[in-house]
Every structure is written in C-alpha cells, then in structure tokens.
mmCIF file of C-alpha atoms and ligand atoms in Angstrom:
data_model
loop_
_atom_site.group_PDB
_atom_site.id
_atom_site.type_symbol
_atom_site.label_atom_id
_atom_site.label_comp_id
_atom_site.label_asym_id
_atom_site.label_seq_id
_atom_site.Cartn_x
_atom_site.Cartn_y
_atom_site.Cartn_z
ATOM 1 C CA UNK S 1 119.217 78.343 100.080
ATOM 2 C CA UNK S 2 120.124 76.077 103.154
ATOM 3 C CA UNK S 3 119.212 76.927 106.531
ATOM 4 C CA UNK S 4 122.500 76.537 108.386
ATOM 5 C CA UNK S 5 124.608 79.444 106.056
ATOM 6 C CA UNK S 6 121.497 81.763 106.222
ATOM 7 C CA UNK S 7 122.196 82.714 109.712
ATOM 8 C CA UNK S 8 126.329 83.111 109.133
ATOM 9 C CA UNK S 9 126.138 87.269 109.075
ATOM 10 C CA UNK S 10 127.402 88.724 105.318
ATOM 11 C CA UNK S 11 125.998 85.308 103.432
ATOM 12 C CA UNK S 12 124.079 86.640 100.365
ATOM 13 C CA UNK S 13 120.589 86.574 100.806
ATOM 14 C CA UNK S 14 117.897 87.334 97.967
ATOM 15 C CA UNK S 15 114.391 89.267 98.680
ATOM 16 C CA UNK S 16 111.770 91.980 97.382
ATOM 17 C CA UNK S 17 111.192 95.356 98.621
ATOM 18 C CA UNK S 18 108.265 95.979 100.310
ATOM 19 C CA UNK S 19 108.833 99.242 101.991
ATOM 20 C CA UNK S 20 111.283 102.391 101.189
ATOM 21 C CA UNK S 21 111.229 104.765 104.090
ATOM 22 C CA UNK S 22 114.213 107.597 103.085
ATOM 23 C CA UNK S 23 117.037 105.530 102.695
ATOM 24 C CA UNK S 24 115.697 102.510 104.839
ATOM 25 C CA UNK S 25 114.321 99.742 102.926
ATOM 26 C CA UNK S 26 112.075 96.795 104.247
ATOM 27 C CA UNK S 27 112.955 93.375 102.179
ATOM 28 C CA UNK S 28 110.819 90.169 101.864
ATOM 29 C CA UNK S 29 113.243 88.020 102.135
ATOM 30 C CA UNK S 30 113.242 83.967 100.761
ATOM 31 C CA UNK S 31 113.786 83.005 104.034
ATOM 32 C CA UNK S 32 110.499 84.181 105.154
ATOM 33 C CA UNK S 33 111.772 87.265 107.371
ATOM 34 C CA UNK S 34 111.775 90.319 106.953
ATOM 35 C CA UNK S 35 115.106 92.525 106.907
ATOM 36 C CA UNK S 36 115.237 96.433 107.791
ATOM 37 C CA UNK S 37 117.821 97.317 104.616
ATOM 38 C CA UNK S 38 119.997 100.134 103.896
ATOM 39 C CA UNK S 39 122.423 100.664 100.850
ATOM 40 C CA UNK S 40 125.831 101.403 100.347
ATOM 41 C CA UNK S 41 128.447 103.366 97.711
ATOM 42 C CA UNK S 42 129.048 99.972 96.660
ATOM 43 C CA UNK S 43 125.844 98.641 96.086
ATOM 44 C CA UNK S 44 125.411 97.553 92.107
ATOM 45 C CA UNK S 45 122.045 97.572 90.286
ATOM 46 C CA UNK S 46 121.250 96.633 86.641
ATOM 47 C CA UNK S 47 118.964 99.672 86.135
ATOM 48 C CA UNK S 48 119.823 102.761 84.606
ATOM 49 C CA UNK S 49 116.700 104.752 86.728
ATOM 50 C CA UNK S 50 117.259 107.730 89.017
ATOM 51 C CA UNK S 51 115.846 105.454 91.728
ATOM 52 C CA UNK S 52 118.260 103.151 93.303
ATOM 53 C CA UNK S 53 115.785 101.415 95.127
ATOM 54 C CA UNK S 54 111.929 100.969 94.944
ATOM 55 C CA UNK S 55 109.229 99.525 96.441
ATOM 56 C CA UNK S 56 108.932 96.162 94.222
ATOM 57 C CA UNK S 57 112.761 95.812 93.337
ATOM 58 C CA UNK S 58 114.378 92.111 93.528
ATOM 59 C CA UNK S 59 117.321 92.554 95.569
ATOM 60 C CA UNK S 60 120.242 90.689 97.086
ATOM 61 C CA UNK S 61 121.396 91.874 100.417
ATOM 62 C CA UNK S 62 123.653 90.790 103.515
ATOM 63 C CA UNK S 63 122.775 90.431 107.372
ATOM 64 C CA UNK S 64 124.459 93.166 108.922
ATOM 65 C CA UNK S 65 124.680 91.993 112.554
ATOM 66 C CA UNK S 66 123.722 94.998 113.158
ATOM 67 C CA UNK S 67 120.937 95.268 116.458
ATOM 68 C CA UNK S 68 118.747 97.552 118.231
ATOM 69 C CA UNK S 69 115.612 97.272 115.517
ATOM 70 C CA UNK S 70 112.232 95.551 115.432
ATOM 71 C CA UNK S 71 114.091 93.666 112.212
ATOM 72 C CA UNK S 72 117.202 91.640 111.478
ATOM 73 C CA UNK S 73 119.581 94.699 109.995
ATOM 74 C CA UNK S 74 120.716 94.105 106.170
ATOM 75 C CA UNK S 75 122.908 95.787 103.387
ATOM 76 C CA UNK S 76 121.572 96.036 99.554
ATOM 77 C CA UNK S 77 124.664 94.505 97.859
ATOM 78 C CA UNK S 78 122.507 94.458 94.262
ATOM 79 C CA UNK S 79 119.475 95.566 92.701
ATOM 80 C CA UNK S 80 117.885 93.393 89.732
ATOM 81 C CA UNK S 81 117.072 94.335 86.368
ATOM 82 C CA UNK S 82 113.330 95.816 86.654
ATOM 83 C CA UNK S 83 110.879 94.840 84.074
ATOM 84 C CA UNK S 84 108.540 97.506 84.053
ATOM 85 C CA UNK S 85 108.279 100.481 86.463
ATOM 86 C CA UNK S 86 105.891 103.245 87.857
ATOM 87 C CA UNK S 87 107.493 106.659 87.274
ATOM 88 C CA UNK S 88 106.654 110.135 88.415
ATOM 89 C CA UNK S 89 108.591 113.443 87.928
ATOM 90 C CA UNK S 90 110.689 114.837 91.082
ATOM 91 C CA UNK S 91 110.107 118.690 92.112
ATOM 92 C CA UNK S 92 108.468 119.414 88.448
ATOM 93 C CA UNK S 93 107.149 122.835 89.479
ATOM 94 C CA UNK S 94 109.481 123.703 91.722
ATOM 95 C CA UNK S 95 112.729 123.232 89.280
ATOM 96 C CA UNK S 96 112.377 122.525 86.160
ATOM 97 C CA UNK S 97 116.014 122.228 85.300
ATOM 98 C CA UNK S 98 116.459 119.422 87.723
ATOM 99 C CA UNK S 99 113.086 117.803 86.237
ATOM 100 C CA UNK S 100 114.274 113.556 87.635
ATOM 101 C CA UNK S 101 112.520 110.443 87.131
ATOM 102 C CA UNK S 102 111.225 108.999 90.655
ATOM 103 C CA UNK S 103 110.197 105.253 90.244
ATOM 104 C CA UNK S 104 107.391 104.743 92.514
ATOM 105 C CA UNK S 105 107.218 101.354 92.452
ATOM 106 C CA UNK S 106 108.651 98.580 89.871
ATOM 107 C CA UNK S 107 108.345 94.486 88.060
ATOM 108 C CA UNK S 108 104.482 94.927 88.208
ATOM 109 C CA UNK S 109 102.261 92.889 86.483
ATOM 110 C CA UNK S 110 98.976 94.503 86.498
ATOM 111 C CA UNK S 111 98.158 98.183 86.884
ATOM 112 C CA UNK S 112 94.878 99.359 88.613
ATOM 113 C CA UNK S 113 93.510 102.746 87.579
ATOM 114 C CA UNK S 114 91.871 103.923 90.821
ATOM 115 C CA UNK S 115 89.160 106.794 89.978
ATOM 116 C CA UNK S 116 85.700 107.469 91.901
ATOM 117 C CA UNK S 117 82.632 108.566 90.898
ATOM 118 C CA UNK S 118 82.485 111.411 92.520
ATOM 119 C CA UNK S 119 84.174 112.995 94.808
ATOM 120 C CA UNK S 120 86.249 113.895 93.341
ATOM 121 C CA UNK S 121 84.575 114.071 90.164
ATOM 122 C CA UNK S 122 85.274 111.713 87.359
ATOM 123 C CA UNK S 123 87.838 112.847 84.715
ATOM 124 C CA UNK S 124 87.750 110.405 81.350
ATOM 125 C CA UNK S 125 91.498 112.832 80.447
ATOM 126 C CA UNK S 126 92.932 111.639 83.198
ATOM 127 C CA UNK S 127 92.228 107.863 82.480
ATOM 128 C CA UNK S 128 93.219 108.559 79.278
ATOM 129 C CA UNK S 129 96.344 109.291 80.452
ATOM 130 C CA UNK S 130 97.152 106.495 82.651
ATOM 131 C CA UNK S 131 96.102 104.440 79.681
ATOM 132 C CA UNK S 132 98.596 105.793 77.131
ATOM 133 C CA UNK S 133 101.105 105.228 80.307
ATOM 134 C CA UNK S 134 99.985 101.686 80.646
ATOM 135 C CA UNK S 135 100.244 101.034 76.549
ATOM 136 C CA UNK S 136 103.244 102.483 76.170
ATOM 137 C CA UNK S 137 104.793 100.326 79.281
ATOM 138 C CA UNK S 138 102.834 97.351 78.019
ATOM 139 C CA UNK S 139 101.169 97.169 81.419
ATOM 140 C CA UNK S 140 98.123 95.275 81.713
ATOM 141 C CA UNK S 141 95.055 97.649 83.316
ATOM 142 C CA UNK S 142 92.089 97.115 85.078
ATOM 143 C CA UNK S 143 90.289 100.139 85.589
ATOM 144 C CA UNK S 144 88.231 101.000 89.388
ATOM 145 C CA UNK S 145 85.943 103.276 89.770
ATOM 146 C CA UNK S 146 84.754 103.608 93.159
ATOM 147 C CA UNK S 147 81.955 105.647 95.182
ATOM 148 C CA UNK S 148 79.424 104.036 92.895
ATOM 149 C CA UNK S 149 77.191 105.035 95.910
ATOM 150 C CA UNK S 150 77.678 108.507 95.074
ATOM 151 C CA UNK S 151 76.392 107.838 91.157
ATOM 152 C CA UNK S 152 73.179 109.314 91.971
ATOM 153 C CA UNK S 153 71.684 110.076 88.198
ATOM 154 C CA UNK S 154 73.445 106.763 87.185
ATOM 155 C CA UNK S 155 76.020 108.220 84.782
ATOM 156 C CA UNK S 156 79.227 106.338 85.502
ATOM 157 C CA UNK S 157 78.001 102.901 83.034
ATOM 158 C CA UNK S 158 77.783 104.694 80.279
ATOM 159 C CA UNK S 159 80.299 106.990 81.142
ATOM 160 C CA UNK S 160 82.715 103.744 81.101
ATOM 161 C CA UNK S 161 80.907 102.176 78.000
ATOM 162 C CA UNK S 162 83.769 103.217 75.533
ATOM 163 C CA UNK S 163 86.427 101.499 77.633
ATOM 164 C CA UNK S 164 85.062 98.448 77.938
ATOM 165 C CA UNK S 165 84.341 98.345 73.914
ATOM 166 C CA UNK S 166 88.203 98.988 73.713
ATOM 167 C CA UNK S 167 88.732 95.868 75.312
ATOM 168 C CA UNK S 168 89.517 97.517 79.010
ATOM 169 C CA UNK S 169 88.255 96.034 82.248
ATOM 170 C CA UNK S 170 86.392 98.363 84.155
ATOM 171 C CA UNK S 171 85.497 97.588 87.803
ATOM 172 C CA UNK S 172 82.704 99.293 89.309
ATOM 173 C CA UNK S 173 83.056 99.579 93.153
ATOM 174 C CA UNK S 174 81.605 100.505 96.313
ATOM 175 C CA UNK S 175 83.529 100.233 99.249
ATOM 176 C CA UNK S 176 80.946 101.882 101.207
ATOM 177 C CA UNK S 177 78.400 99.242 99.662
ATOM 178 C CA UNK S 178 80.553 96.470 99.184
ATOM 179 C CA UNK S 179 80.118 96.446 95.917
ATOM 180 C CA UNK S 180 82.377 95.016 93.282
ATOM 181 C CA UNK S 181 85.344 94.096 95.262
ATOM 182 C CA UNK S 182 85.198 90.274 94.842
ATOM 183 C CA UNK S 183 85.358 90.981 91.209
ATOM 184 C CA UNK S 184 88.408 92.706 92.031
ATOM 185 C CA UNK S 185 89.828 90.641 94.615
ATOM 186 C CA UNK S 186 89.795 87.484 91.620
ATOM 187 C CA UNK S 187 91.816 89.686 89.260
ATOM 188 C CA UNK S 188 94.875 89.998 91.302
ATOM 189 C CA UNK S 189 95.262 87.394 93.276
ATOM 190 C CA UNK S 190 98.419 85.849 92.872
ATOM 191 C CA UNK S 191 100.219 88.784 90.579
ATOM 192 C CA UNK S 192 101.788 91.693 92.242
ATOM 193 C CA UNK S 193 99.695 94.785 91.387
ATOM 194 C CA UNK S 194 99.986 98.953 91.501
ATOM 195 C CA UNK S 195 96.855 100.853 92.483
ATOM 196 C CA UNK S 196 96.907 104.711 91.714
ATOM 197 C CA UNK S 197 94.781 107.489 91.731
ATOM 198 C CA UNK S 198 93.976 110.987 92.853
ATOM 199 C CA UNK S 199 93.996 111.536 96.146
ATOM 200 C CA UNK S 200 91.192 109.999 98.150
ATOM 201 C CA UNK S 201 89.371 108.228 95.530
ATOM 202 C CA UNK S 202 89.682 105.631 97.523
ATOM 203 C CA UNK S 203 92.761 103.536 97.613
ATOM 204 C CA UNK S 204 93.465 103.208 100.698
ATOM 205 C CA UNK S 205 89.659 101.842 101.671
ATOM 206 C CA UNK S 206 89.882 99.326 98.630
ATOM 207 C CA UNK S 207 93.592 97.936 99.914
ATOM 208 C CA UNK S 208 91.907 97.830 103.549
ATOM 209 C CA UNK S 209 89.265 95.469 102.046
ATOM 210 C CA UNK S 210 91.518 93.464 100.245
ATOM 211 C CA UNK S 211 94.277 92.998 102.394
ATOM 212 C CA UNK S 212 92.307 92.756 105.524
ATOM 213 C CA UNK S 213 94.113 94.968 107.378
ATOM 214 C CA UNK S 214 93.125 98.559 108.816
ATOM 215 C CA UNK S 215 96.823 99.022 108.535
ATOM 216 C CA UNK S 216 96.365 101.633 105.932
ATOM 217 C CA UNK S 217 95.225 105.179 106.554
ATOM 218 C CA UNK S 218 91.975 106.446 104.980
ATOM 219 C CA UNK S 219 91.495 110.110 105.160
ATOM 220 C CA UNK S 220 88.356 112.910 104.566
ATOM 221 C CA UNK S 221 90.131 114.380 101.679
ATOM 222 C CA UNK S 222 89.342 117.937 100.560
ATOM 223 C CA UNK S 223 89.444 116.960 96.984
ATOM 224 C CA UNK S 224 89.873 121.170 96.102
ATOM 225 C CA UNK S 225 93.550 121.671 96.705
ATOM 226 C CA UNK S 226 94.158 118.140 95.710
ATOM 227 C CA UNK S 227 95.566 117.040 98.892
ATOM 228 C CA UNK S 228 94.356 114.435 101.637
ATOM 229 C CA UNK S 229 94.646 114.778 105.321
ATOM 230 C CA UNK S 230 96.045 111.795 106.277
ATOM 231 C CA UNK S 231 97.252 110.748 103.156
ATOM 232 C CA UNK S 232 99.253 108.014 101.491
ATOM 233 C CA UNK S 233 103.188 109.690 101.209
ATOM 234 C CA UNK S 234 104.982 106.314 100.710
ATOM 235 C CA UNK S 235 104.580 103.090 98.191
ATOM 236 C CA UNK S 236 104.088 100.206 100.286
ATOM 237 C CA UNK S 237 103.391 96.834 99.138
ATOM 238 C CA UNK S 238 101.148 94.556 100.710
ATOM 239 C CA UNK S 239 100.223 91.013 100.857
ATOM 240 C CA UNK S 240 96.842 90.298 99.727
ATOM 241 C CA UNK S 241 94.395 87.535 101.476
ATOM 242 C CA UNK S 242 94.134 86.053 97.959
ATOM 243 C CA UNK S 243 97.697 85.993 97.143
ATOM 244 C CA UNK S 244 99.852 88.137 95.620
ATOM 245 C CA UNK S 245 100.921 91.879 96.302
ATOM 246 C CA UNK S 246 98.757 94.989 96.025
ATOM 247 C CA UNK S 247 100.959 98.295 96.231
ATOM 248 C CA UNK S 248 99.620 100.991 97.968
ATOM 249 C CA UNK S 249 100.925 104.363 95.724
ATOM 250 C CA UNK S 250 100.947 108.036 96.842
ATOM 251 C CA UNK S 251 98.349 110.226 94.916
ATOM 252 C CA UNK S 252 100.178 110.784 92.244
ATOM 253 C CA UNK S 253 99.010 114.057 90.572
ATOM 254 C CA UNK S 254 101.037 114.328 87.713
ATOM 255 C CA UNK S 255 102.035 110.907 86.197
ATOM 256 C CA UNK S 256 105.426 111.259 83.867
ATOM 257 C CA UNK S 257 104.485 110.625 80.265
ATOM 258 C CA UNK S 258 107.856 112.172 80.017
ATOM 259 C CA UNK S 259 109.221 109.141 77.920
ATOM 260 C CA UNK S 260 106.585 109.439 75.469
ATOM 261 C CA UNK S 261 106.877 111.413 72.104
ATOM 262 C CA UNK S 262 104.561 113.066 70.168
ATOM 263 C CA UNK S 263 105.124 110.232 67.257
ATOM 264 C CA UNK S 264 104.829 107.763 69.766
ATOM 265 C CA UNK S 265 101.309 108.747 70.811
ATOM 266 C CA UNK S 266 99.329 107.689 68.394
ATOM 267 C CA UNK S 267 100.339 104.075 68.579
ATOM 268 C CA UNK S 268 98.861 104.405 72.290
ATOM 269 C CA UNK S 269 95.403 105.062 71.572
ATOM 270 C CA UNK S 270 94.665 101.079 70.053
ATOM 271 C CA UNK S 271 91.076 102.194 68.931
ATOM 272 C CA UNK S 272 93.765 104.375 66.204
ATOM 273 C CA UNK S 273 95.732 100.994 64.799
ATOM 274 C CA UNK S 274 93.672 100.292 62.450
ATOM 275 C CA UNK S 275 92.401 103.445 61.009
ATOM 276 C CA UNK S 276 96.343 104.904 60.896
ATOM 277 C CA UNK S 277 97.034 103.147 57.798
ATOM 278 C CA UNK S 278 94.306 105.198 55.513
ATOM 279 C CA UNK S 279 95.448 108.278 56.326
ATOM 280 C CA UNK S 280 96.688 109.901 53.086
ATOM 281 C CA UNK S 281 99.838 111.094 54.746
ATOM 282 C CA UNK S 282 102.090 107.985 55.820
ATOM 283 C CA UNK S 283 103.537 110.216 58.806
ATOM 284 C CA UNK S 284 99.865 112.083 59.871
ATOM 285 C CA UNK S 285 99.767 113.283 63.283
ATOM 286 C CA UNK S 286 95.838 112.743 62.970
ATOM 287 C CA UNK S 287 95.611 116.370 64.333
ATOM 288 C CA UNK S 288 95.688 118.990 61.355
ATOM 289 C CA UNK S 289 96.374 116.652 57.741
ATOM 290 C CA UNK S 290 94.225 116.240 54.974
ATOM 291 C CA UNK S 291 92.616 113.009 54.300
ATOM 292 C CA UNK S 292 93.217 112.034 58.084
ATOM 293 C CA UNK S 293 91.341 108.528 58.225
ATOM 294 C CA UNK S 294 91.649 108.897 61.802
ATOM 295 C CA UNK S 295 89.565 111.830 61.959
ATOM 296 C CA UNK S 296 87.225 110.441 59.726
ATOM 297 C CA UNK S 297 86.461 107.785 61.991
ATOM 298 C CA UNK S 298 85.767 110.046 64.826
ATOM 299 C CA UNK S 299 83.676 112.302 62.671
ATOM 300 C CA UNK S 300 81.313 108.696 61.340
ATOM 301 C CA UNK S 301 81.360 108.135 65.315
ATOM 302 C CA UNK S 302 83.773 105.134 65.048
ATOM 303 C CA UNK S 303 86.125 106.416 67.663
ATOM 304 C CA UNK S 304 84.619 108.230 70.415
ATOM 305 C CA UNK S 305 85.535 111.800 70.160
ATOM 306 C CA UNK S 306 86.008 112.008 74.075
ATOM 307 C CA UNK S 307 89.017 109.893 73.466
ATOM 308 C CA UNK S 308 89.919 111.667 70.264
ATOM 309 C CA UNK S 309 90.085 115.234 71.979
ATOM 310 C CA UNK S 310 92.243 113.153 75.036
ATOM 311 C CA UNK S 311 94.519 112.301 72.076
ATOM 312 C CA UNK S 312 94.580 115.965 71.071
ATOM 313 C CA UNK S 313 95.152 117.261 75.091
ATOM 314 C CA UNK S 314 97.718 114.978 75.280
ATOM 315 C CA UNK S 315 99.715 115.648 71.958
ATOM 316 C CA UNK S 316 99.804 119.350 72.833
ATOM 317 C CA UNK S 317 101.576 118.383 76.108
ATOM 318 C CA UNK S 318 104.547 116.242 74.442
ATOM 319 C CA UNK S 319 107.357 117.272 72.252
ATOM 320 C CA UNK S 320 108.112 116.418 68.997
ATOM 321 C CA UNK S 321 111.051 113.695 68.224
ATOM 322 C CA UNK S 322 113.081 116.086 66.183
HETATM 323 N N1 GTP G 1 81.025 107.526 99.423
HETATM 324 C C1 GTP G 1 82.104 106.754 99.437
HETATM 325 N N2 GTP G 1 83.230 107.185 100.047
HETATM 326 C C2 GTP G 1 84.308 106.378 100.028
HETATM 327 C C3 GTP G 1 84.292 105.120 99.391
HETATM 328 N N3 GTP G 1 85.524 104.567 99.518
HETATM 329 C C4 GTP G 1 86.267 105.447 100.223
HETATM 330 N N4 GTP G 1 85.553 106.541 100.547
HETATM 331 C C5 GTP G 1 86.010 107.712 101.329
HETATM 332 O O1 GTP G 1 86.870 108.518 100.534
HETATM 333 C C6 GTP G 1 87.866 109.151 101.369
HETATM 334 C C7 GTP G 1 89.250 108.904 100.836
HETATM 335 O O2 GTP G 1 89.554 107.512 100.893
HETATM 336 P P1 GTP G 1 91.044 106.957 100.936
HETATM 337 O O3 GTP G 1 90.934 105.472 100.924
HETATM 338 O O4 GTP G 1 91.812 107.587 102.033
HETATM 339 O O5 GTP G 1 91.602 107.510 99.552
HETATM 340 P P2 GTP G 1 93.051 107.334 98.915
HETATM 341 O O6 GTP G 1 92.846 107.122 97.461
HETATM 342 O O7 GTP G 1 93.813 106.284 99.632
HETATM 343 O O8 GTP G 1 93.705 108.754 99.147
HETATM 344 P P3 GTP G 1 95.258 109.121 99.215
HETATM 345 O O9 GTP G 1 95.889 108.237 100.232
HETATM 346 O O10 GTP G 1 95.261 110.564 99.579
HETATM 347 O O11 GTP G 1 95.826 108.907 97.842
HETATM 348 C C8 GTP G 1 87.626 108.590 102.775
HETATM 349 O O12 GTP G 1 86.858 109.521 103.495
HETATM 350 C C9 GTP G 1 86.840 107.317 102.543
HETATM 351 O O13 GTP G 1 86.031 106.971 103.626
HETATM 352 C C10 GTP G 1 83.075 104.686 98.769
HETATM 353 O O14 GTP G 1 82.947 103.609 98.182
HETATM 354 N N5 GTP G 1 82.031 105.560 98.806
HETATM 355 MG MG1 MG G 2 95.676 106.346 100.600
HETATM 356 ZN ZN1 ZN G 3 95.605 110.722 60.346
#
C-alpha cells in the first residue's frame, strides 16, 4: 500500500486485531499503527460465528477522522475468513436456551495448554479435553505445565510420560525458577499462539516472561471458587521478543466441545486409530461392545487407562449424531 493514499481518511486499510474491548477493537495495522476500531450494520465478514469480531481476526477497516483518542479512529468495513478459532459457550449456566458460541480468539497456529503443578492441582481430564479440542480443530499443541517448584514428591514427569509417548510436547516450567521458558520461548517464535488455562496457573507470569512486559496482570488466585483476583477478563494479543504473537486468554473454565459428537470422539483420542479397526463391531463406541479391540488394548496396558476413562468422561458429556 503507498504512503501518500494511506493518510486520505475512508482509503481501505488492512490489519489484525489485537484487542476487543466491548465493541471497541484495537487493529495492527500494515502501516505499522495502530487504529482504535469500531464496527458498523454494514460491516461484512466471511464467517458464519456468533462473534463478529475477535482478537486475531484479519480485517479491513477505514480511518474515521474521527479525534479525541490515544489512537487514529477506524471503521471495520470486513472481517476475513478465519482458519481456525478458540470457542467458548456464552451464559451456559445461566440460560441454557440461549447456549452461543463466543470465539475467544481466532487464525492460530499453535495452541498452548497452560496447567500447573499444583496449585491448582493437576487434572490429566482436563488436558484431555483441550486435546480432543485441539484434534478435532487440527490445532497443533504444546502442553505447559508450570509451578514445577511446587512438584515437591516429583510426580509431574511421570505424570506427563503418556503424553509425550503420544507424540505431544510437554513443557515443564517454572516461572518462579526460570525454568523451561527458553524451551518455550523457541517454539513460538514467529507463529501467532493461544495460551489457556485455569485460572492462575500461570499465564499471565509466563506471557510477562516472554513478552517482556509487566503489562499483564498476575494475581494470588484462590484456586477454590475458581476465580482470580485480578484476573485476565479479555483476549489480548501480544507481540513476543522472539517474534510472533502470544494471546493472552481469559480462564476459560468450560471449553465448548459443543461441535463435537459422540461418533466423532473416538477419532480424537490418536492412541485409538489404530486399534479402531479390530473391533468386531465396524461402528463400536469402544464403551460397552463385545470384542472391543480398543478395550483390549487398554486392558494389555497398550493405551493408558487414564486416557481411556477421559475418553469415557467425555463420551458421557456429548450427544449422539442421531
Ligand atoms: N509457585 C509458583 N507460583 C507461580 C508460578 N508462576 C506463577 N505463579 C503464581 O500463580 C498466581 C497466578 O498467576 P497468573 O499469572 O496470574 O495466572 P493466570 O493463569 O494468568 O490467571 P488468570 O488470569 O486468572 O487466568 C500468581 O500468584 C503467580 O505469582 C510458578 O512458576 N511457581
Ligand atoms: Mg492472567
Ligand atoms: Zn471398540
């Protein structure tokens, strides 16, 4: 794009989102600045999401002339087709009827699985579940677990053993001890990233580290009712020292397998593949059947029956296709 039309006010310009406050966006734009963004009844998009607008989202937008702001003023005049996207459910508990898709963030190219140690305490179910998110959105993963400090009877390696036998990078990090993070630092540099998690496992400290910036809020969380102090509430992507994009995600408690059915499952768990086709029954849900090849292999120890019963958790939480 040439200089001289980039300043004319309405000329299209094209950018990423870094920042969705309400219904004001922050853009990246190609011209190096960065625009304060709003949308419009008019503005078109090529996804078929709730979300109009996320954090990640390549957009094309207009100078609004408009003044008074820290940032040039802009209107979203198109959102681009998103190849992947992070998705949680709107107001689950509070209305199911109106149960929306919310994308948290979207066109990432690596996902990182943020657990700790302790505090709070490791759950293998709830990696289980990102992973069958990640499979079925054919999203890379690395997997972090932090507060290594806090492995005191040195559980967490062997705890992790199974994942890394699937084929999984697992990260194990100390932000306290500076431990690990240059490992993780060389894995996304230059790709634009998602980190999520529980609440204060530690995101926050690990984006600090990696971004160089105190700009994000760390927080004593009080892991019990699941919710920080000063938390995390938006997605906000940030530029990382290496290169690249690391976006900072709210805690997200309950992340939306909602796409997935109970069919589909199975095809998630890849230690399953090649099993599957041994079981006697062509359709086998590898939870009740006969001759269940599947099962065999976790009863002979060649799946590991901590993932198995995450299959079986899971499966009871979808619904069926018919
Ligand atoms: N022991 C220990 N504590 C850590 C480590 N990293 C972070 N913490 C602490 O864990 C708490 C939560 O950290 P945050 O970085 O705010 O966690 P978060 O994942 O961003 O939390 P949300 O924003 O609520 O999602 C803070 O008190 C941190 O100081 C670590 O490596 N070891
Ligand atoms: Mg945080
Ligand atoms: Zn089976």
């Amino acid at each position: 794009m040439k200089k001289e039309i980039e300043e004319e006010v309405g000329v299209a310009l094209e950018g990423v989102v870094t920042e969705a406050r309400g219904a004001s966006y922050l853009v990246s734009a190609s011209d190096g600045k960065n625009y304060r963004c709003r949308t419009i009844a008019g503005t078109q998009t090529e996804n078929i999401d709730a979300s109009l607008v996320s954090v990640g989202d390549r957009v094309r937008f207009k100078e609004s002339g408009e003044s008074g702001e820290a940032h040039p003023q802009g209107v979203i005049t198109h959102v681009g087709k998103r190849f992947s996207s992070l998705e949680r459910k709107r107001d689950v508990r509070r209305n199911r009827s109106k149960e929306k898709k919310q994308v948290i963030a979207s066109n990432i190219e690596l996902l990182v699985i943020v657990v700790a140690a302790f505090e709070p305490p490791l759950s293998t179910r709830l990696i289980d579940r990102y992973l069958v998110f990640a499979e079925s959105e054919n999203l890379p993963v690395v997997i972090v677990v932090n507060k290594m400090d806090l492995d005191d009877d040195d559980e967490i390696p062997a705890l992790m053993a199974p994942y890394t036998l699937l084929g999984y990078t697992v990260i194990l990090v100390s932000v306290r001890q500076k431990r690990g993070l240059e490992e993780l630092d060389q894995l996304l540099s230059g790709k634009v990233s998602a980190m999520s998690g529980h609440s204060g496992v530690g995101k926050s400290s690990i984006i600090n580290v990696l971004t160089g910036q105190k700009r994000m809020k760390t927080a004593r969380t009080s892991y019990k009712n699941g919710k920080g102090v000063h938390t995390t509430s938006n997605a906000v992507m940030l530029p990382l020292i290496s290169g690249g994009y690391l976006i900072d995600t709210p805690g997200i408690r309950e992340f939306s397998l909602s796409g997935i059915s109970r069919e589909q499952l199975r095809f998630y768990f890849r230690e399953f593949l090649q099993f599957m086709p041994e079981c006697s029954y062509s359709s086998c849900s590898h939870t009740v059947e006969p001759g269940c090849r599947v099962r065999g292999a976790v009863e002979e120890g060649l799946v590991d029956p901590d993932r198995y019963e995450s299959y079986l958790v899971l499966y009871d939480g979808l619904e069926s296709e018919q």
